[in-house]
mmCIF file of C-alpha atoms in Angstrom:
data_model
loop_
_atom_site.group_PDB
_atom_site.id
_atom_site.type_symbol
_atom_site.label_atom_id
_atom_site.label_comp_id
_atom_site.label_asym_id
_atom_site.label_seq_id
_atom_site.Cartn_x
_atom_site.Cartn_y
_atom_site.Cartn_z
ATOM 1 C CA MET C 1 81.608 131.978 98.927
ATOM 2 C CA SER C 2 79.439 132.434 95.829
ATOM 3 C CA ASP C 3 81.973 130.398 93.789
ATOM 4 C CA LEU C 4 81.781 127.570 96.331
ATOM 5 C CA MET C 5 77.984 127.639 96.190
ATOM 6 C CA ARG C 6 78.075 127.524 92.400
ATOM 7 C CA ARG C 7 80.398 124.520 92.432
ATOM 8 C CA GLY C 8 78.262 122.810 95.052
ATOM 9 C CA ALA C 9 75.160 123.381 92.969
ATOM 10 C CA THR C 10 76.677 121.826 89.861
ATOM 11 C CA ALA C 11 78.267 118.795 91.549
ATOM 12 C CA PRO C 12 75.044 116.691 91.774
ATOM 13 C CA LEU C 13 74.363 117.351 88.084
ATOM 14 C CA ALA C 14 77.851 116.137 87.134
ATOM 15 C CA VAL C 15 77.459 112.995 89.205
ATOM 16 C CA SER C 16 74.040 112.348 87.657
ATOM 17 C CA THR C 17 75.442 112.793 84.159
ATOM 18 C CA ASP C 18 78.303 110.396 84.876
ATOM 19 C CA TRP C 19 75.931 107.716 86.177
ATOM 20 C CA SER C 20 73.627 108.227 83.212
ATOM 21 C CA GLU C 21 76.516 107.672 80.812
ATOM 22 C CA LEU C 22 77.621 104.540 82.660
ATOM 23 C CA ARG C 23 74.082 103.185 82.439
ATOM 24 C CA ASP C 24 74.125 103.800 78.699
ATOM 25 C CA TRP C 25 77.363 101.859 78.249
ATOM 26 C CA PHE C 26 75.931 99.018 80.309
ATOM 27 C CA ALA C 27 72.654 99.129 78.336
ATOM 28 C CA LEU C 28 74.654 98.507 75.143
ATOM 29 C CA LEU C 29 75.281 94.986 76.448
ATOM 30 C CA LYS C 30 71.536 94.144 76.459
ATOM 31 C CA PRO C 31 71.619 93.012 80.111
ATOM 32 C CA ARG C 32 68.098 91.549 80.133
ATOM 33 C CA VAL C 33 68.902 89.290 77.192
ATOM 34 C CA MET C 34 72.261 88.475 78.751
ATOM 35 C CA THR C 35 70.632 87.097 81.925
ATOM 36 C CA LEU C 36 69.056 84.083 80.220
ATOM 37 C CA VAL C 37 72.171 83.524 78.106
ATOM 38 C CA VAL C 38 74.362 83.428 81.213
ATOM 39 C CA PHE C 39 71.965 81.098 83.027
ATOM 40 C CA SER C 40 71.846 78.574 80.179
ATOM 41 C CA GLY C 41 75.658 78.674 79.942
ATOM 42 C CA LEU C 42 75.930 78.108 83.692
ATOM 43 C CA VAL C 43 73.624 75.085 83.510
ATOM 44 C CA GLY C 44 75.678 73.658 80.647
ATOM 45 C CA MET C 45 78.701 73.946 82.906
ATOM 46 C CA LEU C 46 76.968 72.496 85.999
ATOM 47 C CA VAL C 47 75.676 69.352 84.270
ATOM 48 C CA ALA C 48 78.947 68.626 82.453
ATOM 49 C CA PRO C 49 80.991 65.660 83.736
ATOM 50 C CA GLY C 50 84.294 66.528 85.325
ATOM 51 C CA HIS C 51 85.395 69.439 87.459
ATOM 52 C CA ILE C 52 86.404 73.036 86.935
ATOM 53 C CA HIS C 53 87.889 75.272 89.627
ATOM 54 C CA PRO C 54 85.192 77.684 90.901
ATOM 55 C CA VAL C 55 87.324 80.717 90.050
ATOM 56 C CA LEU C 56 87.925 79.525 86.496
ATOM 57 C CA GLY C 57 84.266 78.575 86.201
ATOM 58 C CA SER C 58 83.283 82.092 87.281
ATOM 59 C CA VAL C 59 85.642 83.546 84.698
ATOM 60 C CA ALA C 60 84.086 81.333 82.029
ATOM 61 C CA ILE C 61 80.589 82.546 82.925
ATOM 62 C CA LEU C 62 81.847 86.127 82.868
ATOM 63 C CA CYS C 63 83.277 85.501 79.388
ATOM 64 C CA ILE C 64 79.930 84.153 78.171
ATOM 65 C CA ALA C 65 78.203 87.251 79.584
ATOM 66 C CA VAL C 66 80.716 89.682 78.093
ATOM 67 C CA GLY C 67 80.722 87.875 74.740
ATOM 68 C CA ALA C 68 76.913 87.975 74.578
ATOM 69 C CA GLY C 69 76.943 91.628 75.600
ATOM 70 C CA ALA C 70 79.559 92.450 72.964
ATOM 71 C CA ALA C 71 77.435 90.802 70.262
ATOM 72 C CA GLY C 72 74.422 92.786 71.466
ATOM 73 C CA CYS C 73 76.436 95.997 71.357
ATOM 74 C CA ILE C 74 77.567 95.409 67.772
ATOM 75 C CA ASN C 75 73.955 94.546 66.918
ATOM 76 C CA MET C 76 72.855 97.945 68.291
ATOM 77 C CA TRP C 77 75.555 99.663 66.252
ATOM 78 C CA TYR C 78 74.429 98.001 63.018
ATOM 79 C CA GLU C 79 70.703 98.434 63.703
ATOM 80 C CA ARG C 80 70.750 101.973 65.089
ATOM 81 C CA ASP C 81 68.801 103.223 62.050
ATOM 82 C CA ILE C 82 65.886 100.821 62.491
ATOM 83 C CA ASP C 83 66.067 101.014 66.297
ATOM 84 C CA ALA C 84 65.360 104.742 66.004
ATOM 85 C CA LEU C 85 62.120 103.976 64.119
ATOM 86 C CA MET C 86 60.659 101.557 66.673
ATOM 87 C CA ARG C 87 59.055 102.671 69.922
ATOM 88 C CA ARG C 88 60.438 99.660 71.744
ATOM 89 C CA THR C 89 64.056 100.464 70.856
ATOM 90 C CA ALA C 90 64.131 104.205 70.094
ATOM 91 C CA ARG C 91 65.721 105.073 73.443
ATOM 92 C CA ARG C 92 68.693 102.750 73.004
ATOM 93 C CA PRO C 93 71.946 104.701 73.494
ATOM 94 C CA MET C 94 73.199 104.704 69.891
ATOM 95 C CA ALA C 95 69.753 105.018 68.305
ATOM 96 C CA ALA C 96 69.036 108.039 70.521
ATOM 97 C CA GLY C 97 72.441 109.594 69.800
ATOM 98 C CA ARG C 98 73.727 109.482 73.372
ATOM 99 C CA ILE C 99 76.729 107.351 72.362
ATOM 100 C CA GLU C 100 78.643 107.847 69.128
ATOM 101 C CA PRO C 101 78.365 104.841 66.757
ATOM 102 C CA GLU C 102 82.132 104.551 66.254
ATOM 103 C CA ALA C 103 82.698 104.437 70.013
ATOM 104 C CA GLY C 104 79.947 101.854 70.445
ATOM 105 C CA LEU C 105 81.377 99.631 67.721
ATOM 106 C CA ALA C 106 84.901 99.835 69.160
ATOM 107 C CA TYR C 107 83.513 98.974 72.594
ATOM 108 C CA GLY C 108 81.707 95.895 71.257
ATOM 109 C CA VAL C 109 84.663 94.630 69.215
ATOM 110 C CA PHE C 110 87.062 95.117 72.139
ATOM 111 C CA LEU C 111 84.792 93.223 74.557
ATOM 112 C CA ALA C 112 84.260 90.424 72.025
ATOM 113 C CA GLY C 113 87.998 89.908 71.573
ATOM 114 C CA LEU C 114 88.621 90.150 75.320
ATOM 115 C CA SER C 115 85.958 87.554 76.152
ATOM 116 C CA VAL C 116 87.288 85.027 73.623
ATOM 117 C CA VAL C 117 90.944 85.381 74.651
ATOM 118 C CA LEU C 118 90.115 85.239 78.348
ATOM 119 C CA MET C 119 87.930 82.154 77.824
ATOM 120 C CA GLY C 120 90.782 80.379 76.051
ATOM 121 C CA LEU C 121 93.286 81.250 78.783
ATOM 122 C CA ALA C 122 90.957 80.397 81.671
ATOM 123 C CA THR C 123 89.456 77.144 80.332
ATOM 124 C CA ASN C 124 90.399 75.808 76.902
ATOM 125 C CA TRP C 125 90.575 77.045 73.318
ATOM 126 C CA MET C 126 87.736 74.794 72.189
ATOM 127 C CA ALA C 127 85.361 76.711 74.474
ATOM 128 C CA ALA C 128 86.870 79.965 73.186
ATOM 129 C CA ALA C 129 86.221 78.833 69.599
ATOM 130 C CA TRP C 130 82.561 78.103 70.384
ATOM 131 C CA LEU C 131 82.239 81.510 72.056
ATOM 132 C CA LEU C 132 83.791 83.218 69.030
ATOM 133 C CA GLY C 133 81.480 81.270 66.727
ATOM 134 C CA SER C 134 78.410 82.376 68.692
ATOM 135 C CA ILE C 135 79.456 86.051 68.488
ATOM 136 C CA LEU C 136 80.209 85.866 64.766
ATOM 137 C CA PHE C 137 76.952 84.017 64.073
ATOM 138 C CA TYR C 138 74.876 86.626 65.901
ATOM 139 C CA VAL C 139 76.630 89.564 64.266
ATOM 140 C CA PHE C 140 77.152 88.391 60.688
ATOM 141 C CA VAL C 141 74.507 85.707 60.104
ATOM 142 C CA TYR C 142 71.570 86.996 62.156
ATOM 143 C CA THR C 143 72.125 90.765 62.378
ATOM 144 C CA MET C 144 73.737 91.595 59.054
ATOM 145 C CA TRP C 145 72.416 88.854 56.769
ATOM 146 C CA LEU C 146 69.076 87.478 57.952
ATOM 147 C CA LYS C 147 67.202 90.056 59.990
ATOM 148 C CA ARG C 148 66.424 92.536 57.209
ATOM 149 C CA ARG C 149 66.033 89.932 54.466
ATOM 150 C CA THR C 150 63.786 87.067 55.550
ATOM 151 C CA PRO C 151 60.966 86.237 57.984
ATOM 152 C CA GLN C 152 63.028 83.165 58.871
ATOM 153 C CA ASN C 153 65.497 85.487 60.654
ATOM 154 C CA ILE C 154 64.399 84.278 64.078
ATOM 155 C CA VAL C 155 64.309 80.602 63.067
ATOM 156 C CA ILE C 156 67.885 80.445 61.750
ATOM 157 C CA GLY C 157 69.212 83.272 63.891
ATOM 158 C CA GLY C 158 67.922 81.527 66.993
ATOM 159 C CA ALA C 159 71.032 79.378 66.886
ATOM 160 C CA ALA C 160 73.011 82.357 68.199
ATOM 161 C CA GLY C 161 71.204 82.208 71.530
ATOM 162 C CA ALA C 162 71.479 78.417 71.683
ATOM 163 C CA PHE C 163 75.285 78.275 71.898
ATOM 164 C CA PRO C 164 75.791 79.071 75.643
ATOM 165 C CA PRO C 165 74.979 75.560 76.991
ATOM 166 C CA ILE C 166 77.547 74.136 74.573
ATOM 167 C CA ILE C 167 80.113 76.751 75.602
ATOM 168 C CA GLY C 168 79.570 76.024 79.296
ATOM 169 C CA TRP C 169 79.842 72.265 78.761
ATOM 170 C CA VAL C 170 82.997 72.513 76.618
ATOM 171 C CA ALA C 171 84.598 74.905 79.134
ATOM 172 C CA VAL C 172 84.537 72.004 81.629
ATOM 173 C CA THR C 173 85.135 68.996 79.391
ATOM 174 C CA GLY C 174 87.006 70.310 76.360
ATOM 175 C CA HIS C 175 84.748 68.314 74.026
ATOM 176 C CA LEU C 176 81.163 68.073 72.790
ATOM 177 C CA ASP C 177 78.564 65.440 73.712
ATOM 178 C CA VAL C 178 74.900 64.551 73.221
ATOM 179 C CA LEU C 179 73.371 66.462 76.157
ATOM 180 C CA PRO C 180 74.672 69.935 75.204
ATOM 181 C CA LEU C 181 73.491 69.312 71.639
ATOM 182 C CA ILE C 182 70.006 68.555 72.997
ATOM 183 C CA LEU C 183 70.114 71.748 75.058
ATOM 184 C CA PHE C 184 71.115 73.607 71.903
ATOM 185 C CA ALA C 185 68.125 72.081 70.081
ATOM 186 C CA ILE C 186 65.761 73.052 72.919
ATOM 187 C CA VAL C 187 66.806 76.714 72.819
ATOM 188 C CA PHE C 188 66.761 76.662 69.005
ATOM 189 C CA ALA C 189 63.158 75.392 68.920
ATOM 190 C CA TRP C 190 62.111 77.677 71.804
ATOM 191 C CA THR C 191 63.286 80.892 70.130
ATOM 192 C CA PRO C 192 60.651 81.215 67.340
ATOM 193 C CA PRO C 193 57.516 80.903 69.529
ATOM 194 C CA HIS C 194 59.171 83.148 72.126
ATOM 195 C CA PHE C 195 59.985 85.974 69.684
ATOM 196 C CA TRP C 196 56.909 85.562 67.491
ATOM 197 C CA SER C 197 54.734 86.031 70.575
ATOM 198 C CA LEU C 198 56.538 89.339 71.082
ATOM 199 C CA SER C 199 56.302 90.285 67.408
ATOM 200 C CA LEU C 200 52.506 89.828 67.377
ATOM 201 C CA TRP C 201 52.043 92.901 69.543
ATOM 202 C CA ALA C 202 55.111 94.730 68.193
ATOM 203 C CA HIS C 203 54.307 94.131 64.502
ATOM 204 C CA GLU C 204 53.604 97.817 63.838
ATOM 205 C CA ASP C 205 57.111 98.676 65.030
ATOM 206 C CA TYR C 206 58.661 96.073 62.753
ATOM 207 C CA ALA C 207 56.543 97.202 59.793
ATOM 208 C CA ARG C 208 57.555 100.823 60.361
ATOM 209 C CA ALA C 209 61.229 99.846 60.388
ATOM 210 C CA GLY C 210 60.915 97.538 57.374
ATOM 211 C CA VAL C 211 61.965 94.417 59.292
ATOM 212 C CA PRO C 212 60.348 91.328 57.679
ATOM 213 C CA MET C 213 59.199 89.632 60.850
ATOM 214 C CA LEU C 214 56.646 86.874 60.275
ATOM 215 C CA PRO C 215 53.534 88.907 61.291
ATOM 216 C CA VAL C 216 54.561 91.664 58.862
ATOM 217 C CA VAL C 217 55.229 89.342 55.912
ATOM 218 C CA SER C 218 52.752 86.479 56.433
ATOM 219 C CA GLY C 219 50.203 88.048 58.747
ATOM 220 C CA ALA C 220 49.125 87.496 62.326
ATOM 221 C CA ARG C 221 47.056 84.373 61.611
ATOM 222 C CA GLU C 222 49.995 82.479 60.084
ATOM 223 C CA THR C 223 52.228 83.638 62.931
ATOM 224 C CA ARG C 224 49.795 82.173 65.460
ATOM 225 C CA ARG C 225 49.810 78.867 63.579
ATOM 226 C CA GLN C 226 53.615 78.791 63.508
ATOM 227 C CA ILE C 227 53.788 79.477 67.252
ATOM 228 C CA VAL C 228 51.659 76.376 67.872
ATOM 229 C CA LEU C 229 53.682 74.228 65.453
ATOM 230 C CA TYR C 230 57.043 75.133 66.999
ATOM 231 C CA THR C 231 55.689 74.641 70.517
ATOM 232 C CA VAL C 232 54.481 71.169 69.515
ATOM 233 C CA VAL C 233 58.051 70.397 68.402
ATOM 234 C CA LEU C 234 59.541 71.944 71.537
ATOM 235 C CA ALA C 235 57.526 69.930 74.078
ATOM 236 C CA PRO C 236 59.006 66.475 73.257
ATOM 237 C CA LEU C 237 62.475 67.990 72.801
ATOM 238 C CA GLY C 238 62.310 69.161 76.397
ATOM 239 C CA LEU C 239 61.672 65.594 77.552
ATOM 240 C CA LEU C 240 64.470 64.076 75.455
ATOM 241 C CA PRO C 241 67.201 64.191 78.178
ATOM 242 C CA THR C 242 65.050 61.951 80.387
ATOM 243 C CA LEU C 243 64.020 59.620 77.565
ATOM 244 C CA LEU C 244 67.695 59.103 76.652
ATOM 245 C CA GLY C 245 68.723 58.499 80.262
ATOM 246 C CA LEU C 246 70.735 61.738 80.459
ATOM 247 C CA ALA C 247 68.477 63.155 83.183
ATOM 248 C CA GLY C 248 66.125 61.691 85.777
ATOM 249 C CA TRP C 249 62.396 61.967 86.261
ATOM 250 C CA VAL C 250 62.644 65.001 88.521
ATOM 251 C CA TYR C 251 63.687 66.881 85.419
ATOM 252 C CA GLY C 252 61.249 64.848 83.325
ATOM 253 C CA ALA C 253 58.290 65.864 85.478
ATOM 254 C CA TYR C 254 59.173 69.532 85.118
ATOM 255 C CA ALA C 255 59.718 69.117 81.385
ATOM 256 C CA ILE C 256 56.251 67.591 80.965
ATOM 257 C CA SER C 257 54.497 70.254 83.051
ATOM 258 C CA LEU C 258 56.349 73.160 81.426
ATOM 259 C CA GLY C 259 55.787 71.720 77.952
ATOM 260 C CA ILE C 260 52.054 71.380 78.612
ATOM 261 C CA GLY C 261 52.005 74.907 80.007
ATOM 262 C CA PHE C 262 53.651 76.354 76.899
ATOM 263 C CA LEU C 263 51.299 74.376 74.645
ATOM 264 C CA PHE C 264 48.344 75.790 76.578
ATOM 265 C CA HIS C 265 49.588 79.359 76.097
ATOM 266 C CA ALA C 266 50.306 78.739 72.411
ATOM 267 C CA TRP C 267 46.778 77.408 71.949
ATOM 268 C CA ARG C 268 45.400 80.509 73.674
ATOM 269 C CA VAL C 269 47.367 82.639 71.209
ATOM 270 C CA MET C 270 45.879 80.640 68.339
ATOM 271 C CA THR C 271 42.280 80.835 69.555
ATOM 272 C CA GLU C 272 41.950 84.242 71.220
ATOM 273 C CA PRO C 273 39.300 86.523 69.656
ATOM 274 C CA GLN C 274 40.689 88.063 66.455
ATOM 275 C CA ASP C 275 39.533 89.674 63.231
ATOM 276 C CA ALA C 276 39.605 88.062 59.784
ATOM 277 C CA THR C 277 43.315 88.775 59.363
ATOM 278 C CA GLY C 278 44.289 87.358 62.758
ATOM 279 C CA ILE C 279 44.727 90.697 64.554
ATOM 280 C CA SER C 280 43.819 90.314 68.232
ATOM 281 C CA LEU C 281 40.622 91.925 69.489
ATOM 282 C CA GLN C 282 41.979 91.795 73.051
ATOM 283 C CA GLY C 283 45.203 93.756 72.727
ATOM 284 C CA ASP C 284 47.259 90.586 72.180
ATOM 285 C CA ALA C 285 46.750 89.614 75.801
ATOM 286 C CA ALA C 286 47.320 85.930 75.017
ATOM 287 C CA ALA C 287 50.559 86.639 73.123
ATOM 288 C CA ARG C 288 51.869 88.786 75.979
ATOM 289 C CA LYS C 289 51.158 85.989 78.456
ATOM 290 C CA ALA C 290 52.785 83.431 76.147
ATOM 291 C CA PHE C 291 55.882 85.614 75.861
ATOM 292 C CA ARG C 292 56.186 85.901 79.642
ATOM 293 C CA PHE C 293 55.570 82.182 80.124
ATOM 294 C CA SER C 294 58.213 81.320 77.526
ATOM 295 C CA LEU C 295 60.835 82.970 79.749
ATOM 296 C CA LEU C 296 59.628 80.943 82.722
ATOM 297 C CA HIS C 297 59.568 77.818 80.552
ATOM 298 C CA LEU C 298 63.218 77.977 79.489
ATOM 299 C CA ALA C 299 64.524 79.111 82.881
ATOM 300 C CA GLY C 300 62.465 76.404 84.620
ATOM 301 C CA LEU C 301 63.599 73.692 82.221
ATOM 302 C CA PHE C 302 67.290 74.478 82.633
ATOM 303 C CA GLY C 303 66.966 75.023 86.368
ATOM 304 C CA ALA C 304 65.235 71.646 86.770
ATOM 305 C CA LEU C 305 68.033 69.982 84.797
ATOM 306 C CA ALA C 306 70.659 71.445 87.146
ATOM 307 C CA VAL C 307 68.710 70.340 90.249
ATOM 308 C CA ASP C 308 68.128 66.886 88.804
ATOM 309 C CA HIS C 309 71.850 66.536 88.050
ATOM 310 C CA TRP C 310 72.798 67.588 91.587
ATOM 311 C CA LEU C 311 70.356 65.088 93.113
ATOM 312 C CA ARG C 312 71.739 62.265 90.988
ATOM 313 C CA VAL C 313 75.377 63.144 91.783
ATOM 314 C CA ALA C 314 74.527 63.359 95.487
ATOM 315 C CA GLY C 315 72.968 59.887 95.319
ATOM 316 C CA LEU C 316 69.521 61.164 96.302
ATOM 317 C CA LEU C 317 67.888 59.722 93.185
#
């Protein structure tokens, strides 16, 4: 009886430990980052001309998600030393020592290879090549080469997150065209003001870890100026599909309103009360709001493009 009670008492702990470990393995895939990546890849697929079977399309989206997660996992393996120094990332599974680095690396490499092979078998090998290129770019160019060496890490490295619309498009068509290249350019230009808004309030973390993010190297005032400049470039890029006749004015109206909204938030970042060095006197409230709006901006822009495309195909525009 006492043995049964002892086993009964330990069972919930075992279950809890198992679930905790599963959550850690899932966390290695950076699921929050993956969400936007998957959505932009899905939109690239939805607006592409032609047809793909829903099952194969679902597999392609899964491959984009797994490939992005694999790249994130390898990124955590390589950056576990600096992750451990930053409050924002110290609890990540490998940085905190809950998952062995060798196991994490093997997990990421296996998922990367699986996603590329499955993409090629389910759709076409051109899409698989683009997926492989995005993984390699994120791992070798951004993570291993740029991030610890230059404040332009986000500018150049932003290309890694801009590949999914191209991958989704090519999965359907087997070739590249103007619209996915524009979508690539939109995400590429969106990435710096998005991440620099984050880095304004996380600059102490980056400084502690020795990561040369723009606020650490050039100061908060220059970072604010760069956020405005990139947002000024981004706004007309968002309208380009309509101006080139690749999308209608339903999308165009959203692009204008979202572009103005992002410009407003960027200007608030530039002009909020700050000291002589550009450090916010209001806890970086404007930068936090700009960061949150940037997520809404990109999701809204791509969502509007998908709706606009559906309305045009349905003959409602």
